[in-house]
C-alpha atoms as a printed R data frame, in Angstrom:
    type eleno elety resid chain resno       x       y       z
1   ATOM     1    CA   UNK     A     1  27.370  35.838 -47.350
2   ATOM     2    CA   UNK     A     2  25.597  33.009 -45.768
3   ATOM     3    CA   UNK     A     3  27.331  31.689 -42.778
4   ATOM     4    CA   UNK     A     4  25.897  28.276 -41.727
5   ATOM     5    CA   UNK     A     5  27.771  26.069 -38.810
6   ATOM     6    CA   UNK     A     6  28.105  22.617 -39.890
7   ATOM     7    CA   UNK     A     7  27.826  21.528 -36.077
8   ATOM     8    CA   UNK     A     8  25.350  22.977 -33.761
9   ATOM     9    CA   UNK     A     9  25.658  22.366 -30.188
10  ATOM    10    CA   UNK     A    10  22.218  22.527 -28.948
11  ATOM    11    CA   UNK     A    11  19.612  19.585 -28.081
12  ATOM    12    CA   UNK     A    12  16.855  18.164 -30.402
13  ATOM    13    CA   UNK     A    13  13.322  18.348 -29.736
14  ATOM    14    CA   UNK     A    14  13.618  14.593 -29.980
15  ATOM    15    CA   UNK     A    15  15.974  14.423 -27.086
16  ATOM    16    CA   UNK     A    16  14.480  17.311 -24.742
17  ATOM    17    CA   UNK     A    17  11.299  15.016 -24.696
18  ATOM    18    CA   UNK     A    18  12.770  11.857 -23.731
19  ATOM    19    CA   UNK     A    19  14.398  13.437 -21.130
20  ATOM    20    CA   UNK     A    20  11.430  14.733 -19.746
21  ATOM    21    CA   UNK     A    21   9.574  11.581 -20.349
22  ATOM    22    CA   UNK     A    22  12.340   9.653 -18.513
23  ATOM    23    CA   UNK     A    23  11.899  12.236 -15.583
24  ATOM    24    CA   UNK     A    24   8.507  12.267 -15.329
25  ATOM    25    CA   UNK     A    25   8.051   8.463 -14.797
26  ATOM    26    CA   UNK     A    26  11.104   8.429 -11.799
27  ATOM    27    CA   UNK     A    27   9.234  11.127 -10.542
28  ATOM    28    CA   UNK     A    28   5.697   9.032 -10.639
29  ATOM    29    CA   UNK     A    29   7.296   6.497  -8.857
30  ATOM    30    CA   UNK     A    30   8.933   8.412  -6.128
31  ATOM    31    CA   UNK     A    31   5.493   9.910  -5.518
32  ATOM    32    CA   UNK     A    32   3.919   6.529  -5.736
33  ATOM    33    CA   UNK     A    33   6.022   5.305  -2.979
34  ATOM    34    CA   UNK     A    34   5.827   8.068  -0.909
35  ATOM    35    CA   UNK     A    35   2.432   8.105  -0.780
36  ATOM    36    CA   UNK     A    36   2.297   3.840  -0.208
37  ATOM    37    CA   UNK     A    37   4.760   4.808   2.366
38  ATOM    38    CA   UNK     A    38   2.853   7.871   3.976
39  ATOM    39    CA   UNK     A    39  -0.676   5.342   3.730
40  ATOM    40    CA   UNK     A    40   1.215   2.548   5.549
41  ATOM    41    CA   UNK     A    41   2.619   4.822   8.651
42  ATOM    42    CA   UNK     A    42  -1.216   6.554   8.920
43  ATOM    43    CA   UNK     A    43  -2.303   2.770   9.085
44  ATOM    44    CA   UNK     A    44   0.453   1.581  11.887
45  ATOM    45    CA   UNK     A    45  -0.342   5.225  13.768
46  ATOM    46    CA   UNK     A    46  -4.289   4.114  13.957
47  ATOM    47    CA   UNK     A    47  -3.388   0.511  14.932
48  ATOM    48    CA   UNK     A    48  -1.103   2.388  17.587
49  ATOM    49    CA   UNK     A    49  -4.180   4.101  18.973
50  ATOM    50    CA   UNK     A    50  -6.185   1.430  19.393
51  ATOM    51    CA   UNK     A    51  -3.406  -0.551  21.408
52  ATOM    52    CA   UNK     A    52  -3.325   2.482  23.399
53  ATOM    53    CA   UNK     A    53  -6.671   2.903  23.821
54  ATOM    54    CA   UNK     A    54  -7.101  -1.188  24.449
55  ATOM    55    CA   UNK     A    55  -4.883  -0.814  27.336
56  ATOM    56    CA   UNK     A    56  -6.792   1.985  28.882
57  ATOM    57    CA   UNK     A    57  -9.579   0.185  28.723
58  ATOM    58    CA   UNK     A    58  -7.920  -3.137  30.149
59  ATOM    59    CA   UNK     A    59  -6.231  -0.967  33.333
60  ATOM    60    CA   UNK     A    60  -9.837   0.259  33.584
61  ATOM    61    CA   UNK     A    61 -11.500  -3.155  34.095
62  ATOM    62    CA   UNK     A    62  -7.790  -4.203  36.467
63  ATOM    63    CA   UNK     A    63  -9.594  -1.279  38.874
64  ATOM    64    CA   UNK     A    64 -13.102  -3.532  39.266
65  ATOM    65    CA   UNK     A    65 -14.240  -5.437  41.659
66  ATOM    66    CA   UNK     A    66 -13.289  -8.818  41.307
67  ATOM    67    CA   UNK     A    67 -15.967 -10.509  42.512
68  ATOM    68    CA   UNK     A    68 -18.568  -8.516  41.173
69  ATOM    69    CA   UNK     A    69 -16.855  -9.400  37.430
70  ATOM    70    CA   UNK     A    70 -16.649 -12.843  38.038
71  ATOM    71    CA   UNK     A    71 -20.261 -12.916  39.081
72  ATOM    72    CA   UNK     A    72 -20.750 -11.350  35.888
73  ATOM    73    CA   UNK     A    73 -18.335 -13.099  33.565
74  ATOM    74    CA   UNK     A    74 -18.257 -16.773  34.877
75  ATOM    75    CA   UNK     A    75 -21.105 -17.246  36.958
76  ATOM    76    CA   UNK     A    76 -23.704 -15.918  34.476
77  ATOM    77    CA   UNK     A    77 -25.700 -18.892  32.851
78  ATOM    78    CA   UNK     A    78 -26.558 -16.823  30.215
79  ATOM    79    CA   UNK     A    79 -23.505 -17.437  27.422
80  ATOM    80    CA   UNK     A    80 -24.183 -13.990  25.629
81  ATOM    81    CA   UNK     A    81 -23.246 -12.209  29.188
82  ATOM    82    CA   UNK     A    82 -19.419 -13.601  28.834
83  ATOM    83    CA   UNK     A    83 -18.611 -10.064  27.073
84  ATOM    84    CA   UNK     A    84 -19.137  -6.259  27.821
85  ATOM    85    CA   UNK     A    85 -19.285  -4.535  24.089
86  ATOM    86    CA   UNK     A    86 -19.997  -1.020  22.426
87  ATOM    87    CA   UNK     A    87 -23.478  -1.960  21.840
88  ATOM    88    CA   UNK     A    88 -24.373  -2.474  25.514
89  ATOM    89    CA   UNK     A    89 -24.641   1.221  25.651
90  ATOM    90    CA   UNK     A    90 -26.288   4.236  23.835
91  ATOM    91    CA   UNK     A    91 -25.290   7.776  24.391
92  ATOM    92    CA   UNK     A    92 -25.826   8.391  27.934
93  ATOM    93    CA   UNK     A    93 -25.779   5.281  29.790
94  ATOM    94    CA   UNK     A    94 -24.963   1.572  29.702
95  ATOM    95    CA   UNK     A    95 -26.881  -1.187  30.466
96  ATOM    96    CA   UNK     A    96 -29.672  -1.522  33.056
97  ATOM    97    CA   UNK     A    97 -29.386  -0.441  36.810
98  ATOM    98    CA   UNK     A    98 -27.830  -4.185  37.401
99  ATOM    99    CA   UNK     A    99 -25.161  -3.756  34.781
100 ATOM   100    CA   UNK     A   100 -24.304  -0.219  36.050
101 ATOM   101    CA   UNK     A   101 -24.201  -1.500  40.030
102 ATOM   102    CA   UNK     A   102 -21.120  -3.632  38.751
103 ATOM   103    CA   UNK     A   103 -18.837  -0.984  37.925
104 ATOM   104    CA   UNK     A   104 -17.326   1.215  40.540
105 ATOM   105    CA   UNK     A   105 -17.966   4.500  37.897
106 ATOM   106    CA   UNK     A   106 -20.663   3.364  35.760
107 ATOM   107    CA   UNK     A   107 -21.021   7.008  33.941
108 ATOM   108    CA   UNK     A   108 -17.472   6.590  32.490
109 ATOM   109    CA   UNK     A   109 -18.621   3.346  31.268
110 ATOM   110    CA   UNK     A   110 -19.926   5.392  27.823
111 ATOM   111    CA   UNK     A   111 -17.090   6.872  27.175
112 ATOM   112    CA   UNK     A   112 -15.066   3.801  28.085
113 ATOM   113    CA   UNK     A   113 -16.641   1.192  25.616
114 ATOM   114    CA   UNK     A   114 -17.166   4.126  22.777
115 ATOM   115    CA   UNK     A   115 -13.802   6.164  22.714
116 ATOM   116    CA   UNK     A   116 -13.599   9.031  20.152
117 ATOM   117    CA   UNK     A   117  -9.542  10.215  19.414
118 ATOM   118    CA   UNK     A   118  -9.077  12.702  17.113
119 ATOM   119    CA   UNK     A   119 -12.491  12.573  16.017
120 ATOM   120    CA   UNK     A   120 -12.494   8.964  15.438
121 ATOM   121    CA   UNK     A   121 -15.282   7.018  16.743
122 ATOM   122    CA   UNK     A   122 -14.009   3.615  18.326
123 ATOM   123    CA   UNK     A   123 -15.940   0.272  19.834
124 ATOM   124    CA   UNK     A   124 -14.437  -1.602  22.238
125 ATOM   125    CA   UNK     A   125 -15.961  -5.128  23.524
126 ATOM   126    CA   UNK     A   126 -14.573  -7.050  26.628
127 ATOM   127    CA   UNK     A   127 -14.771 -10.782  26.295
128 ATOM   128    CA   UNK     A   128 -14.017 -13.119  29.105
129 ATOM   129    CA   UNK     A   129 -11.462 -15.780  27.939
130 ATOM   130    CA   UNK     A   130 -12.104 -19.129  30.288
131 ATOM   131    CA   UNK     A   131  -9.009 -20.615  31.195
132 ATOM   132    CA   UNK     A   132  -9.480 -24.535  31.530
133 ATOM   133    CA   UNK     A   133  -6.133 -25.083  31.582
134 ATOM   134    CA   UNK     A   134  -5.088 -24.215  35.342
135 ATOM   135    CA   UNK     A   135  -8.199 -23.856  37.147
136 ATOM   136    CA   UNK     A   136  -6.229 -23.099  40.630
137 ATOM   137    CA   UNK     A   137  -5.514 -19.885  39.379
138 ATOM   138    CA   UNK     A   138  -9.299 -18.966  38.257
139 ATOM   139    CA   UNK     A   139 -10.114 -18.059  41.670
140 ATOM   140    CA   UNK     A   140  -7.713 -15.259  41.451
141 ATOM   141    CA   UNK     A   141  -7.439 -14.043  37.467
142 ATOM   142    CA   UNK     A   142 -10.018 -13.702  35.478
143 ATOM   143    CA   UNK     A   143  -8.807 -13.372  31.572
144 ATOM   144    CA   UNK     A   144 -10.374 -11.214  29.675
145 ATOM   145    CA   UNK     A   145  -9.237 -10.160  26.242
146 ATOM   146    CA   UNK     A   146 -10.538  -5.593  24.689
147 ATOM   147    CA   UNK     A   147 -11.006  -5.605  21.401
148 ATOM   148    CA   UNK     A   148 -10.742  -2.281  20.005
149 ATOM   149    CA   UNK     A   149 -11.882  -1.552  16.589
150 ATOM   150    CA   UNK     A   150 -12.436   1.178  13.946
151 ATOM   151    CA   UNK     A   151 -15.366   2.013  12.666
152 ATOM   152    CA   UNK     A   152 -14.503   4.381   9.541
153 ATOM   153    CA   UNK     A   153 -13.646   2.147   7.116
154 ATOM   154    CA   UNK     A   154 -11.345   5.528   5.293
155 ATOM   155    CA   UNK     A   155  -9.330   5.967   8.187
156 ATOM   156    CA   UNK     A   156  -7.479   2.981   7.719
157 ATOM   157    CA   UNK     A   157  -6.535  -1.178   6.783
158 ATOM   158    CA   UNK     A   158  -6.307  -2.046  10.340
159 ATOM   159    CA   UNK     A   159  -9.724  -2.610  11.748
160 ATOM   160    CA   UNK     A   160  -8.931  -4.013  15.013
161 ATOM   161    CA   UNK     A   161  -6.630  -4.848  17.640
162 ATOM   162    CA   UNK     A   162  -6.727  -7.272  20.981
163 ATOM   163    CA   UNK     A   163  -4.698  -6.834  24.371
164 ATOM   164    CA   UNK     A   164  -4.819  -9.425  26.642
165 ATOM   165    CA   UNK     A   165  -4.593  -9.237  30.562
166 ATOM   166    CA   UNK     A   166  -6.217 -10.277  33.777
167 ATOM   167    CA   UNK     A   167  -8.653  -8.881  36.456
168 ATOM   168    CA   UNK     A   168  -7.261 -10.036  39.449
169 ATOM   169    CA   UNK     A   169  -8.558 -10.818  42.919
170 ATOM   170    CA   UNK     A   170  -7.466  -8.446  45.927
171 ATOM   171    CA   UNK     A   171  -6.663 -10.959  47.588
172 ATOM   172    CA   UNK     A   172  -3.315 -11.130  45.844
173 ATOM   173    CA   UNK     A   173  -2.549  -7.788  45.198
């Protein structure tokens, strides 16, 4: 005696494949997103670093003598002098005995204007920003402008970022 069912209650091939094919692309594009999401927070945590590391460097150049900077910045003929940059120094000193006898600790100045954070090399350049606007105010601010940027080009989108301040004269602080 040959007992068939007329209804079987079990899946086709047809159908266990579609369902898997349906589940594999949702799961493509989760992991898609997740990892344009995960990219995009590594890129705004980089760009956070070099803000951070901008500032540092801006606070540094607050603690200089004014005079000395503005001698250096505005009174310079020389137009190329209107910036202090990366490739002013090499590995163990910046600059010639002139350029070091304007900073009040010149041997931090390497590690200042070449900042490595979590093994990522950074250059920084300091650019003097005349202000023609309000010229009263020159002889006490001096606006400068620290570029910070990345140099490994895998690390991430944002390449650089600017913070803007003043050096300012002790004679208002």
């Amino acid at each position: 005696m040959n007992s068939r069912h007329e209804k079987e209650g079990g899946f086709s091939l047809i159908e266990v494949l579609a369902s898997i094919v349906i589940l594999s692309i949702a799961s493509l594009t989760m992991t898609a997103f997740f990892n344009s999401a995960m990219t995009y927070n590594k890129g705004n945590q980089n760009k956070t670093v070099m803000v951070n590391i901008a500032r540092n460097v801006l606070v540094y150049m607050e603690k200089q003598d004014f005079v000395k900077m503005k001698g250096y910045f505005v009174n310079n003929p020389i137009p190329d002098k209107m910036s202090l940059s990366y490739t002013d120094c090499n590995h163990t000193q910046c600059g010639t005995p002139e350029f070091q006898k304007l900073f009040i600790n010149s041997s931090s100045l390497v590690e200042v204007l070449n900042p490595v954070v979590n093994n990522i090399p950074y250059h920084v350049t300091i650019e003097y920003q005349p202000d023609n606007v309000n010229p009263d105010l020159n002889k006490y601010l001096l606006p400068i402008v620290v570029k910070v940027s990345n140099i490994d080009p895998i690390q991430s989108n944002h390449r650089s970022s600017e913070v803007e301040g003043y050096i300012t004269s002790g004679d208002i602080r």
